Structures are given as C-alpha cells and as structure tokens.
Short mmCIF file of C-alpha atoms and ligand atoms in Angstrom, two decimals:
data_model
loop_
_atom_site.label_atom_id
_atom_site.label_comp_id
_atom_site.label_asym_id
_atom_site.label_seq_id
_atom_site.Cartn_x
_atom_site.Cartn_y
_atom_site.Cartn_z
CA MET F 21 9.62 -23.35 8.30
CA SER F 22 6.30 -24.97 8.87
CA THR F 23 4.11 -22.30 7.34
CA GLU F 24 4.50 -21.49 3.69
CA PHE F 25 6.20 -18.15 3.11
CA HIS F 26 4.69 -16.07 0.32
CA TRP F 27 7.21 -14.49 -2.03
CA GLY F 28 5.54 -12.19 -4.49
CA THR F 29 5.26 -8.97 -6.40
CA ALA F 30 2.63 -6.25 -6.02
CA THR F 31 0.76 -3.88 -8.31
CA ALA F 32 -2.40 -1.75 -8.23
CA SER F 33 -5.26 -1.40 -10.70
CA TYR F 34 -4.96 2.27 -11.65
CA GLN F 35 -1.20 2.05 -11.97
CA ILE F 36 -1.10 -0.81 -14.49
CA GLU F 37 -4.44 -1.65 -16.09
CA GLY F 38 -5.19 1.19 -18.50
CA ALA F 39 -8.45 0.54 -20.39
CA TRP F 40 -9.93 3.39 -18.39
CA LEU F 41 -13.19 3.46 -20.35
CA LYS F 42 -13.30 -0.14 -21.53
CA ASP F 43 -16.11 -2.65 -21.11
CA GLY F 44 -18.39 -0.56 -18.95
CA LYS F 45 -15.88 0.71 -16.42
CA GLY F 46 -16.98 3.85 -14.56
CA LEU F 47 -14.73 6.81 -13.78
CA SER F 48 -12.70 6.92 -10.59
CA ILE F 49 -11.34 9.89 -8.67
CA TRP F 50 -7.90 9.11 -10.12
CA ASP F 51 -9.26 9.34 -13.68
CA ALA F 52 -10.60 12.79 -12.83
CA PHE F 53 -7.54 13.88 -10.85
CA SER F 54 -5.00 12.79 -13.46
CA HIS F 55 -6.97 14.59 -16.16
CA THR F 56 -6.87 17.82 -14.15
CA PRO F 57 -4.10 20.02 -15.59
CA GLY F 58 -1.26 20.61 -13.17
CA LYS F 59 -1.87 17.67 -10.86
CA ILE F 60 0.48 15.09 -12.41
CA HIS F 61 4.05 15.41 -13.61
CA LYS F 62 4.01 16.06 -17.40
CA GLY F 63 0.24 15.60 -17.44
CA ASP F 64 0.58 11.81 -17.42
CA THR F 65 -2.54 9.72 -16.80
CA GLY F 66 -3.38 6.06 -16.20
CA ASP F 67 -5.56 5.91 -19.34
CA THR F 68 -3.35 3.25 -20.89
CA ALA F 69 -0.69 2.67 -18.19
CA CYS F 70 0.91 -0.76 -18.84
CA ASP F 71 -2.19 -1.93 -20.73
CA HIS F 72 -2.25 -4.84 -18.32
CA TYR F 73 -6.00 -5.13 -18.97
CA HIS F 74 -5.09 -6.61 -22.36
CA LEU F 75 -1.61 -7.97 -21.63
CA TYR F 76 -2.28 -9.72 -18.33
CA GLU F 77 -1.42 -13.18 -19.70
CA LYS F 78 2.05 -12.02 -20.63
CA ASP F 79 2.45 -10.45 -17.18
CA VAL F 80 1.41 -13.63 -15.42
CA GLU F 81 3.87 -15.53 -17.58
CA MET F 82 6.68 -13.20 -16.38
CA MET F 83 5.69 -13.93 -12.80
CA ALA F 84 5.71 -17.66 -13.39
CA GLU F 85 9.22 -17.40 -14.81
CA LEU F 86 10.25 -15.35 -11.79
CA GLY F 87 9.39 -18.29 -9.55
CA ILE F 88 7.21 -16.35 -7.12
CA THR F 89 4.47 -18.09 -5.18
CA SER F 90 2.03 -15.19 -4.90
CA TYR F 91 0.84 -12.00 -6.56
CA ARG F 92 -0.83 -8.99 -4.97
CA PHE F 93 -3.05 -6.88 -7.22
CA SER F 94 -6.03 -4.62 -6.66
CA ILE F 95 -9.53 -4.57 -8.08
CA ALA F 96 -10.87 -1.35 -9.58
CA TRP F 97 -14.16 -0.76 -7.77
CA SER F 98 -15.43 1.23 -10.78
CA ARG F 99 -15.00 -1.82 -13.05
CA ILE F 100 -17.18 -3.95 -10.75
CA ILE F 101 -19.76 -1.27 -9.85
CA PRO F 102 -19.28 1.68 -12.25
CA ASP F 103 -20.95 4.31 -10.05
CA GLY F 104 -19.84 2.62 -6.82
CA LYS F 105 -23.32 1.82 -5.56
CA GLY F 106 -25.68 0.67 -8.33
CA GLU F 107 -25.55 -1.93 -11.07
CA ILE F 108 -22.89 -4.60 -11.16
CA ASN F 109 -20.86 -4.72 -14.39
CA PRO F 110 -20.41 -8.36 -15.52
CA GLU F 111 -17.55 -7.44 -17.85
CA GLY F 112 -15.58 -6.07 -14.94
CA ILE F 113 -16.08 -9.30 -13.03
CA ALA F 114 -15.12 -11.26 -16.15
CA PHE F 115 -11.75 -9.46 -16.40
CA TYR F 116 -10.73 -10.38 -12.85
CA ASN F 117 -12.01 -13.93 -13.39
CA ARG F 118 -9.67 -14.25 -16.37
CA LEU F 119 -6.75 -12.86 -14.36
CA ILE F 120 -7.39 -15.04 -11.30
CA ASP F 121 -7.82 -18.19 -13.39
CA CYS F 122 -4.63 -17.44 -15.27
CA LEU F 123 -2.72 -17.02 -11.98
CA LEU F 124 -4.09 -20.23 -10.53
CA ALA F 125 -3.24 -22.13 -13.70
CA LYS F 126 0.38 -21.10 -13.12
CA GLY F 127 0.28 -22.03 -9.45
CA ILE F 128 0.41 -18.41 -8.24
CA THR F 129 -1.68 -17.49 -5.18
CA PRO F 130 -3.70 -14.28 -5.59
CA PHE F 131 -3.66 -11.66 -2.80
CA VAL F 132 -6.45 -9.26 -3.65
CA THR F 133 -6.67 -5.65 -2.47
CA LEU F 134 -10.18 -4.24 -2.68
CA TYR F 135 -9.21 -0.59 -2.55
CA HIS F 136 -5.99 0.93 -3.82
CA TRP F 137 -7.21 4.54 -4.00
CA ASP F 138 -9.42 4.51 -7.13
CA LEU F 139 -12.78 5.46 -5.59
CA PRO F 140 -15.70 5.58 -8.05
CA LEU F 141 -16.07 9.25 -8.95
CA THR F 142 -19.82 9.26 -8.33
CA LEU F 143 -19.22 8.60 -4.64
CA GLN F 144 -16.93 11.61 -4.49
CA LEU F 145 -19.46 13.84 -6.24
CA GLU F 146 -22.48 12.67 -4.27
CA ASN F 147 -21.02 11.91 -0.83
CA ASP F 148 -17.71 13.78 -0.62
CA GLY F 149 -15.97 10.40 -0.75
CA TRP F 150 -14.53 9.24 2.56
CA LEU F 151 -15.90 12.22 4.45
CA SER F 152 -19.19 10.36 4.54
CA GLU F 153 -20.07 7.08 6.21
CA GLN F 154 -22.36 6.47 3.22
CA THR F 155 -19.22 5.62 1.26
CA SER F 156 -18.35 3.00 3.88
CA GLU F 157 -21.76 1.39 3.41
CA HIS F 158 -21.24 1.31 -0.35
CA PHE F 159 -17.83 -0.28 0.22
CA ARG F 160 -19.49 -3.00 2.27
CA ARG F 161 -21.65 -3.97 -0.69
CA TYR F 162 -18.76 -3.76 -3.15
CA ALA F 163 -16.66 -6.01 -0.91
CA LYS F 164 -19.45 -8.57 -0.65
CA THR F 165 -19.85 -8.50 -4.43
CA CYS F 166 -16.15 -9.40 -4.74
CA PHE F 167 -16.31 -12.15 -2.10
CA ASP F 168 -19.28 -13.67 -3.96
CA ALA F 169 -17.63 -13.41 -7.36
CA PHE F 170 -14.07 -14.46 -6.51
CA GLY F 171 -14.18 -16.01 -3.04
CA ASP F 172 -14.23 -19.54 -4.41
CA ARG F 173 -10.67 -18.98 -5.68
CA VAL F 174 -9.27 -16.03 -3.71
CA GLN F 175 -8.44 -16.74 -0.07
CA HIS F 176 -6.21 -13.80 0.81
CA TRP F 177 -8.03 -10.48 0.95
CA ILE F 178 -6.77 -7.01 1.80
CA THR F 179 -9.50 -4.44 2.34
CA PHE F 180 -7.50 -1.22 2.04
CA ASN F 181 -4.12 -0.14 0.80
CA GLU F 182 -2.41 2.55 2.88
CA ASN F 183 -5.24 4.48 4.46
CA TRP F 184 -2.57 6.92 5.66
CA CYS F 185 -2.02 7.99 2.05
CA THR F 186 -5.74 8.26 1.28
CA ALA F 187 -6.38 10.30 4.41
CA VAL F 188 -3.25 12.45 4.58
CA LEU F 189 -2.32 12.91 0.93
CA GLY F 190 -5.92 12.85 -0.35
CA TYR F 191 -7.56 15.03 2.33
CA GLY F 192 -4.64 16.78 4.08
CA THR F 193 -1.97 17.95 1.66
CA GLY F 194 -4.17 17.52 -1.40
CA ASN F 195 -1.34 15.90 -3.40
CA PHE F 196 -3.43 12.83 -4.19
CA ALA F 197 -7.01 12.43 -5.35
CA PRO F 198 -9.47 13.82 -4.41
CA GLY F 199 -7.05 16.69 -3.77
CA ARG F 200 -8.55 18.23 -0.67
CA LYS F 201 -6.45 20.33 1.71
CA SER F 202 -7.40 20.38 5.36
CA ASN F 203 -6.04 19.90 8.87
CA ASP F 204 -9.08 18.03 10.12
CA GLU F 205 -10.42 16.03 7.19
CA PRO F 206 -7.64 13.39 7.26
CA TYR F 207 -8.96 12.23 10.63
CA ILE F 208 -12.55 12.10 9.38
CA ALA F 209 -11.61 10.26 6.18
CA ALA F 210 -9.53 7.74 8.13
CA HIS F 211 -12.45 7.17 10.49
CA ASN F 212 -14.79 6.25 7.64
CA LEU F 213 -12.13 4.11 5.96
CA LEU F 214 -11.71 2.16 9.19
CA LEU F 215 -15.45 1.70 9.53
CA ALA F 216 -15.60 0.50 5.92
CA HIS F 217 -12.88 -2.04 6.73
CA GLY F 218 -14.88 -3.25 9.73
CA MET F 219 -18.05 -3.60 7.67
CA ALA F 220 -16.31 -5.55 4.91
CA VAL F 221 -14.71 -7.92 7.41
CA GLN F 222 -18.09 -8.45 9.05
CA GLU F 223 -19.55 -9.42 5.66
CA PHE F 224 -16.63 -11.74 5.06
CA ARG F 225 -16.85 -13.52 8.38
CA GLU F 226 -20.62 -13.71 8.61
CA GLY F 227 -20.75 -14.91 5.01
CA GLY F 228 -18.47 -17.81 5.91
CA TYR F 229 -16.09 -17.25 3.00
CA PRO F 230 -12.91 -19.29 3.27
CA GLY F 231 -9.50 -17.72 3.85
CA GLN F 232 -8.04 -14.67 5.55
CA ILE F 233 -8.77 -10.97 5.44
CA GLY F 234 -6.58 -8.09 6.58
CA ILE F 235 -5.44 -4.56 5.85
CA SER F 236 -2.22 -3.02 4.47
CA ASN F 237 -0.90 0.04 6.22
CA ASN F 238 2.25 1.93 5.32
CA CYS F 239 4.87 3.05 7.76
CA ASP F 240 8.37 4.45 7.44
CA TRP F 241 10.63 3.73 10.41
CA ARG F 242 11.38 6.48 12.94
CA GLU F 243 14.68 6.14 14.76
CA PRO F 244 15.26 8.41 17.80
CA LEU F 245 17.88 10.99 16.78
CA THR F 246 19.50 10.85 20.21
CA ASP F 247 19.07 8.56 23.15
CA SER F 248 17.26 11.27 25.12
CA LYS F 249 13.85 10.49 26.55
CA GLU F 250 12.35 13.31 24.44
CA ASP F 251 13.64 11.86 21.19
CA ARG F 252 12.67 8.31 22.11
CA ASN F 253 9.16 9.55 22.84
CA ALA F 254 9.12 11.56 19.62
CA ALA F 255 10.01 8.48 17.57
CA GLN F 256 7.49 6.26 19.33
CA GLU F 257 4.67 8.81 19.05
CA SER F 258 5.49 9.48 15.44
CA ILE F 259 4.99 5.78 14.62
CA GLU F 260 1.77 5.80 16.60
CA PHE F 261 0.49 8.73 14.53
CA PHE F 262 1.61 7.00 11.34
CA PHE F 263 0.84 3.31 11.81
CA ALA F 264 -1.02 2.74 15.08
CA TRP F 265 -3.59 5.40 14.07
CA LEU F 266 -4.82 2.99 11.38
CA THR F 267 -3.86 -0.34 12.95
CA ASP F 268 -4.80 -0.05 16.66
CA PRO F 269 -8.51 0.33 15.80
CA VAL F 270 -8.65 -2.94 13.82
CA ILE F 271 -6.87 -4.81 16.60
CA PHE F 272 -7.72 -3.08 19.89
CA GLY F 273 -10.89 -1.28 18.76
CA ASP F 274 -9.75 2.32 19.29
CA TYR F 275 -7.18 5.00 18.43
CA PRO F 276 -3.86 5.32 20.30
CA ALA F 277 -4.12 7.36 23.53
CA ILE F 278 -1.49 9.87 22.37
CA MET F 279 -3.70 10.87 19.43
CA ARG F 280 -6.70 11.52 21.65
CA GLU F 281 -4.48 13.51 24.00
CA ARG F 282 -3.08 15.72 21.24
CA LEU F 283 -6.15 16.02 19.02
CA GLY F 284 -9.08 16.02 21.43
CA ASP F 285 -12.32 16.50 19.52
CA ARG F 286 -10.54 16.78 16.18
CA LEU F 287 -10.24 12.98 16.33
CA PRO F 288 -13.65 11.36 15.73
CA THR F 289 -14.97 8.90 18.31
CA PHE F 290 -16.14 5.34 17.75
CA THR F 291 -19.44 4.34 19.37
CA GLN F 292 -19.43 1.19 21.50
CA SER F 293 -20.86 -0.87 18.66
CA GLN F 294 -18.32 0.51 16.20
CA LYS F 295 -15.53 -0.40 18.61
CA ALA F 296 -16.92 -3.91 18.78
CA LEU F 297 -17.14 -4.04 14.99
CA LEU F 298 -13.50 -3.02 14.61
CA LYS F 299 -11.84 -4.85 17.48
CA GLY F 300 -10.10 -7.97 16.15
CA SER F 301 -11.28 -7.22 12.61
CA THR F 302 -8.10 -8.37 10.93
CA ASP F 303 -6.51 -11.77 10.47
CA PHE F 304 -3.09 -10.36 9.66
CA ILE F 305 -1.19 -7.09 9.48
CA GLY F 306 -0.04 -5.90 6.07
CA LEU F 307 2.96 -3.57 6.07
CA ASN F 308 4.10 -1.40 3.18
CA HIS F 309 7.54 -0.11 4.03
CA TYR F 310 9.84 2.19 2.07
CA THR F 311 12.21 4.26 4.18
CA THR F 312 13.52 5.53 7.53
CA HIS F 313 14.06 8.91 9.19
CA TYR F 314 15.47 10.12 12.47
CA ALA F 315 12.87 11.65 14.76
CA SER F 316 13.47 14.30 17.39
CA ARG F 317 11.28 16.49 19.55
CA THR F 318 13.00 19.69 18.49
CA PRO F 319 14.42 20.50 15.05
CA SER F 320 18.03 19.40 14.78
CA GLU F 321 20.93 21.21 13.10
CA GLU F 322 21.29 18.50 10.50
CA SER F 323 17.57 18.36 9.63
CA SER F 324 17.76 17.62 5.93
CA VAL F 325 14.21 16.43 5.59
CA ASP F 326 11.40 18.87 5.65
CA ALA F 327 9.41 17.44 8.54
CA LYS F 328 6.26 18.56 6.81
CA ASP F 329 6.90 16.18 3.90
CA GLY F 330 7.54 13.06 5.88
CA ASN F 331 4.71 13.74 8.28
CA GLY F 332 2.31 14.68 5.53
CA GLY F 333 1.80 18.14 6.98
CA MET F 334 0.80 16.68 10.33
CA SER F 335 4.00 17.63 12.10
CA ASP F 336 2.31 20.18 14.33
CA ASP F 337 -0.03 17.51 15.66
CA GLN F 338 2.86 15.10 16.10
CA GLN F 339 5.39 17.58 17.52
CA VAL F 340 8.09 15.62 15.72
CA SER F 341 10.95 16.77 13.56
CA LEU F 342 12.51 14.47 10.97
CA SER F 343 16.08 14.27 9.73
CA SER F 344 18.44 11.89 8.00
CA ASP F 345 22.03 10.72 7.93
CA PRO F 346 24.12 12.26 5.13
CA ASP F 347 25.64 8.84 4.49
CA TRP F 348 22.36 7.17 3.62
CA GLN F 349 21.85 6.35 -0.05
CA ARG F 350 18.75 7.78 -1.70
CA THR F 351 16.44 6.40 -4.37
CA SER F 352 15.27 8.60 -7.23
CA MET F 353 12.16 9.43 -5.16
CA GLY F 354 14.61 10.85 -2.62
CA TRP F 355 13.79 8.12 -0.09
CA TYR F 356 16.59 6.80 2.11
CA VAL F 357 17.82 3.21 1.83
CA VAL F 358 18.05 1.90 5.40
CA PRO F 359 17.45 -1.87 5.65
CA TRP F 360 18.01 -1.98 9.42
CA GLY F 361 15.02 0.36 9.82
CA PHE F 362 12.88 -2.32 8.17
CA ARG F 363 14.02 -4.95 10.68
CA LYS F 364 13.21 -2.58 13.55
CA MET F 365 9.82 -1.75 12.04
CA LEU F 366 8.89 -5.43 11.89
CA ASN F 367 9.95 -5.89 15.50
CA TRP F 368 7.96 -2.83 16.57
CA ILE F 369 4.81 -4.26 15.01
CA HIS F 370 5.39 -7.63 16.62
CA ASP F 371 5.96 -6.03 20.04
CA ARG F 372 2.85 -3.89 19.90
CA TYR F 373 0.40 -6.38 18.44
CA ALA F 374 1.85 -9.64 19.74
CA ASN F 375 1.42 -12.66 17.56
CA TYR F 376 -0.34 -11.29 14.51
CA PRO F 377 1.00 -12.73 11.26
CA ILE F 378 2.63 -10.00 9.20
CA TYR F 379 2.75 -9.75 5.42
CA VAL F 380 5.07 -7.20 3.89
CA THR F 381 2.68 -6.23 1.13
CA GLU F 382 5.05 -3.66 -0.46
CA ASN F 383 8.73 -2.78 -0.45
CA GLY F 384 10.86 -1.53 -3.30
CA CYS F 385 12.48 1.52 -4.87
CA SER F 386 12.57 3.78 -7.89
CA VAL F 387 15.77 4.08 -9.89
CA GLU F 388 16.50 6.84 -12.35
CA ALA F 389 17.31 5.90 -15.94
CA ASP F 390 17.00 7.72 -19.23
CA SER F 391 17.14 4.74 -21.56
CA ARG F 392 16.09 1.12 -21.57
CA GLU F 393 19.75 0.04 -21.52
CA ALA F 394 20.41 2.09 -18.39
CA ALA F 395 17.16 1.03 -16.76
CA VAL F 396 17.66 -2.72 -17.09
CA ASP F 397 21.14 -2.44 -15.59
CA ASP F 398 19.71 -1.71 -12.13
CA GLU F 399 22.32 -3.03 -9.71
CA PHE F 400 21.05 -0.33 -7.31
CA ARG F 401 17.65 -2.02 -7.07
CA ALA F 402 19.16 -5.51 -6.92
CA ASN F 403 21.20 -4.37 -3.90
CA PHE F 404 18.18 -2.69 -2.37
CA LEU F 405 16.22 -5.94 -2.60
CA ARG F 406 19.10 -8.00 -1.19
CA GLY F 407 19.49 -5.57 1.72
CA TYR F 408 15.81 -5.38 2.57
CA THR F 409 15.10 -9.11 2.21
CA ASP F 410 18.14 -9.84 4.39
CA ALA F 411 16.69 -7.53 7.03
CA LEU F 412 13.38 -9.35 6.74
CA LYS F 413 15.08 -12.71 7.18
CA GLN F 414 16.86 -11.41 10.29
CA ALA F 415 13.55 -10.33 11.73
CA ARG F 416 11.90 -13.63 10.80
CA ASP F 417 14.66 -16.12 11.57
CA VAL F 418 16.69 -14.41 14.30
CA ASP F 419 14.16 -12.20 16.09
CA GLY F 420 11.22 -14.58 15.66
CA VAL F 421 8.84 -12.06 14.11
CA PRO F 422 5.99 -13.96 12.40
CA VAL F 423 6.51 -12.52 8.92
CA ARG F 424 4.64 -14.68 6.43
CA GLY F 425 5.27 -12.95 3.12
CA TYR F 426 7.11 -10.33 1.11
CA PHE F 427 5.79 -8.60 -2.00
CA CYS F 428 8.18 -6.55 -4.05
CA TRP F 429 6.83 -3.25 -5.36
CA SER F 430 6.62 -3.54 -8.23
CA LEU F 431 6.37 -6.24 -10.85
CA MET F 432 6.85 -3.65 -13.60
CA ASP F 433 7.31 0.07 -14.16
CA ASN F 434 3.95 1.79 -13.91
CA PHE F 435 2.00 5.00 -13.29
CA GLU F 436 3.62 6.39 -10.16
CA TRP F 437 0.72 8.66 -9.13
CA THR F 438 1.68 12.36 -9.12
CA ARG F 439 5.15 11.47 -10.39
CA GLY F 440 3.74 9.93 -13.56
CA TYR F 441 5.88 7.53 -15.60
CA ASP F 442 9.25 9.09 -14.77
CA MET F 443 9.61 7.21 -11.50
CA ARG F 444 10.27 3.57 -12.34
CA PHE F 445 9.69 1.05 -9.53
CA GLY F 446 9.59 -2.13 -11.66
CA ILE F 447 11.84 -5.14 -11.68
CA VAL F 448 10.65 -5.32 -15.29
CA TYR F 449 11.14 -2.38 -17.65
CA VAL F 450 8.09 -1.18 -19.57
CA ASP F 451 8.39 0.76 -22.81
CA PHE F 452 5.21 2.84 -22.59
CA GLU F 453 5.10 3.36 -26.37
CA SER F 454 5.42 -0.23 -27.56
CA MET F 455 4.28 -1.81 -24.25
CA GLU F 456 7.22 -4.16 -24.51
CA ARG F 457 8.40 -5.63 -21.19
CA THR F 458 12.10 -6.30 -20.46
CA PRO F 459 13.26 -7.95 -17.22
CA LYS F 460 15.88 -5.89 -15.38
CA ALA F 461 18.94 -7.14 -13.50
CA SER F 462 16.84 -6.86 -10.32
CA TYR F 463 14.32 -9.34 -11.75
CA HIS F 464 17.08 -11.92 -11.96
CA ALA F 465 18.40 -10.97 -8.52
CA TYR F 466 14.93 -11.31 -7.03
CA ARG F 467 14.50 -14.71 -8.67
CA GLU F 468 17.67 -15.84 -6.89
CA ILE F 469 16.54 -14.42 -3.54
CA VAL F 470 13.22 -16.25 -3.82
CA ALA F 471 14.72 -19.52 -5.03
CA ALA F 472 17.34 -19.55 -2.25
CA ASP F 473 14.78 -19.01 0.48
CA ARG F 474 12.28 -21.48 -0.95
CA ALA F 475 15.03 -24.11 -1.11
CA ILE F 476 15.68 -23.95 2.64
CA SER F 477 12.09 -23.56 3.80
C1 LIG W 23 3.08 3.05 -2.04
O1 LIG W 23 2.97 4.19 -1.26
C2 LIG W 23 1.83 2.82 -2.83
O2 LIG W 23 1.00 1.86 -2.22
C3 LIG W 23 2.08 2.44 -4.27
O3 LIG W 23 0.90 2.55 -4.99
C4 LIG W 23 3.18 3.30 -4.83
O4 LIG W 23 3.38 3.13 -6.20
C5 LIG W 23 4.45 2.94 -4.09
O5 LIG W 23 4.27 3.07 -2.72
C6 LIG W 23 5.64 3.79 -4.50
O6 LIG W 23 5.43 5.12 -4.20
O7 LIG W 23 8.92 11.90 1.53
O8 LIG W 23 10.90 10.86 2.41
O9 LIG W 23 9.11 11.46 3.88
C7 LIG W 23 4.15 4.69 -0.68
C8 LIG W 23 3.93 5.39 0.65
C9 LIG W 23 4.40 7.27 1.97
C10 LIG W 23 6.22 5.91 1.27
C11 LIG W 23 5.31 8.42 2.19
C12 LIG W 23 7.20 7.04 1.51
C13 LIG W 23 7.36 9.35 2.46
C14 LIG W 23 8.84 9.38 2.32
N1 LIG W 23 4.91 6.41 0.91
N2 LIG W 23 6.70 8.03 2.45
S1 LIG W 23 9.48 11.02 2.55
#
C-alpha cells in the first residue's frame, strides 16, 4: 500500500476523562443528564469515569505497547470554553497539550474529534442547544480555538461524532442528553449540526491550518429482507435516512431527495449560500459501524427487532421495518455480529460518494462479564475484531474501497452513556474502584491483527 493505513483505538471525553469539575471545566449537558435520577442505568455518571484526566500517561503507554499508529479521542468543549461561548480556559488547553505531546512522543498520530456529545450546558439553557443556529456560531469559535491551540501538532480533525445520535437520541427519543422527545426536532438539530460543521471547516480552510478535516457518521447496514423491489428500496432508503441524511449535505450540499419527498416542510431547507458552505466541506468520510439488520417495506413474520429501536423512532418517516436472522450472534448490547454487513456498508459509501477516503472511526462490541477474570478472557471480542477487520481488508484489498484507517471502540471499558459502566466495550479491562487497567485477550488479538497488516503494507 502506498498510503499509510491508520490502525488505532477510539475514546470520547465524557466517557473516559472524569475530573468533571477540575481545573475550571464548565458543566456539559451530559453532566446534567447523568445527574438526573432515572436517566442512567444504576445512576452512574461520568464524574470520575476512567480518571483518564489524571492517568493519561499510563493509557498512552498501553497504546504504545499495543503497536497502534493512531489514537482518536475527543475534546470536551466545556474544558476549553466553560460556558461554550465566553472565556477560554488555559488549564483545559494545557490538559490536551499534555495528552497530544505524550502521544507524539510515542509516535502515535492524534485524530481529534471536536464534539462527542458533551455540549456546554450554558448553550442548552440559553439557546436550546442544537435547535438554534447560535450554537453553530459558538461551535465555529470553539473549533477555531482548537485549531489555533493544537493545529501545529494535530493534522487529523473530526468535527462531529455521530450527528444521528445527537439528533435522534437527543431530540427524538430523548434517551440521550438533552433528553428531548419530538418528531420534528431531530431534523432541526441535525440541520444546525451540519451548519456548524460547515462553519468549522470554513475556519479551518481559510485559516490555512495543515492537515485534513472530516466528520464521523454512524450507520448500521440494512440488507434487503427479500430480493423484491420493495425491500431493496426499503433498505436503500433506510440507509439514506440514516447515513446520507448527514453525509450528502457535506459532499453534495443538500439532503437526499427521498427525505424531502417524505418529510416536505418538516425537513429544513439550506439557503444557496449554506449549500455552498456545505458542499465539499469534508476531506474524508468517517464511519462508525456496529451492526446489521434486514430491512423490508412491510413488517415480516420473523421481525425480532422492534423497528422503532433501530430506526430511532423514525420508522414512520422511513416506512421501513427491521428484522434479524435467528442465527446471528449478539453482543451484550443486543447488537448483531455480521461482518459481511460491514463490507457491504463500506462498498455502499464508496459507490455513493466515489473516491472519498474513508476512515472507520469506530467499530467494536460489548461483552458481558461479572468478574475481571471473566472479562479479560474475551475470546468473543477477539473473534469479533478478527471478523470485522477481515471484512474491512476484503473491502480495501479486494473491492478497492479507499479505506484509510480503522479505530477499535474502545481502548478501555468506559462510561457507556445510558447503560453506565455495565456495558464493557474495552480491549482493556478497567476496575472502576481501583482504576487499575488490565489488557484483555482481545488486546493481544488486536495487537496481532495490527502487526500482521503493518508488516505487509
Ligand atoms: C457509538 O455509538 C458512540 O460513538 C460511542 O460513544 C459509544 O460508546 C459506542 O458507539 C458504543 O455504543 O438497537 O440494534 O437497532 C453507537 C451508535 C447507534 C450503534 C444505534 C447501534 C442501534 C442498534 N449506535 N445502533 S439496534
């Protein structure tokens, strides 16, 4: 391979850092949400999480020993600008400087996500968060602050993580912060998130910062349940509602036609200048991929998945019904393990967007375990990673899809949002009492996967 392939692990600020009130950090909507009784399993919060804020050197050391080339992490906006819009907090900048310098000293390339869901709480209280374009303007300034502070050393930027989750789970089902429930707000929130992306990329490009900037969107694969035209259309449209909704605008400058057709005025419209701002506003496509479902136009007998779950409550808009194969293995989140769906997903992206470089910015699984001994013996996860990275290599080497990186979610067990600490996604076990880290079998398996591919590339 001529271009370097990035093999890495991924994390996110709220899920690992802890230190929620340390060194001038402001509150985020996840601080408020997790402290609201009833929102999170067992009342868990990210107050301490993995205490990565204090233990980052140890964590970077584990990555160096893993032999990865790259690490994807996110910056907590409320550490950099505590109220999201006012004073800059030098201690917040200093923390990420320490982390970035430590990574570079070990030869690990940082991939930095600017927004992984932890909006400064003040912007929620004053502007209703992503329902207002004001928030997008504040994001523009926050992004520029990060480019100025870290752009001399960071050359891979991701504006947003999974706007689908922010919009649908944050403003549709209300499962995630800020916890709003609505049929229309997801489309408004997504609109302002996309504009914020466009503004940040404009700052980046006009500022002449070196490197690449892109966005990470999540998408589960949708396989037509039957070969009928209806089911093939259902699967295609379902992916358009899931992925193209948030990716077409940053590449083509507008939403997919099927969404306009179904939603009419419920889907906001971009002005001509906003279209121009968004069109071509990404250097690469980030994909977070976890699972696969069958899609059909009409509910099938064997529907074992509540279509409303997988579609985030948007199944009426999509007119799609989801189901699964009883033979598919499931993770402890209940997500199906279907590596061939990953290969098809990568090909779908390549077909729709032509030659955009693709980074798989997340892929991984949770495995149930009630003791450290059981948790570190995670052959299930090792097999998951072998299966999914094999599928990626098929897409890359056989199908010719320009995949440039793979980041395993996650480096270590962490705060799994509404599921708290019970869902463990790490290749490293974390004891949340002692904060001790123990590599799992999958850590060693992943090291072998990475070493084998780096040897031939
Ligand atoms: C990611 O989101 C997040 O970026 C990360 O922070 C998180 O820790 C990680 O994944 C693990 O959850 O209910 O069967 O229909 C995951 C996005 C969207 C993937 C919904 C699974 C639904 C599966 N998820 N999708 S199902």
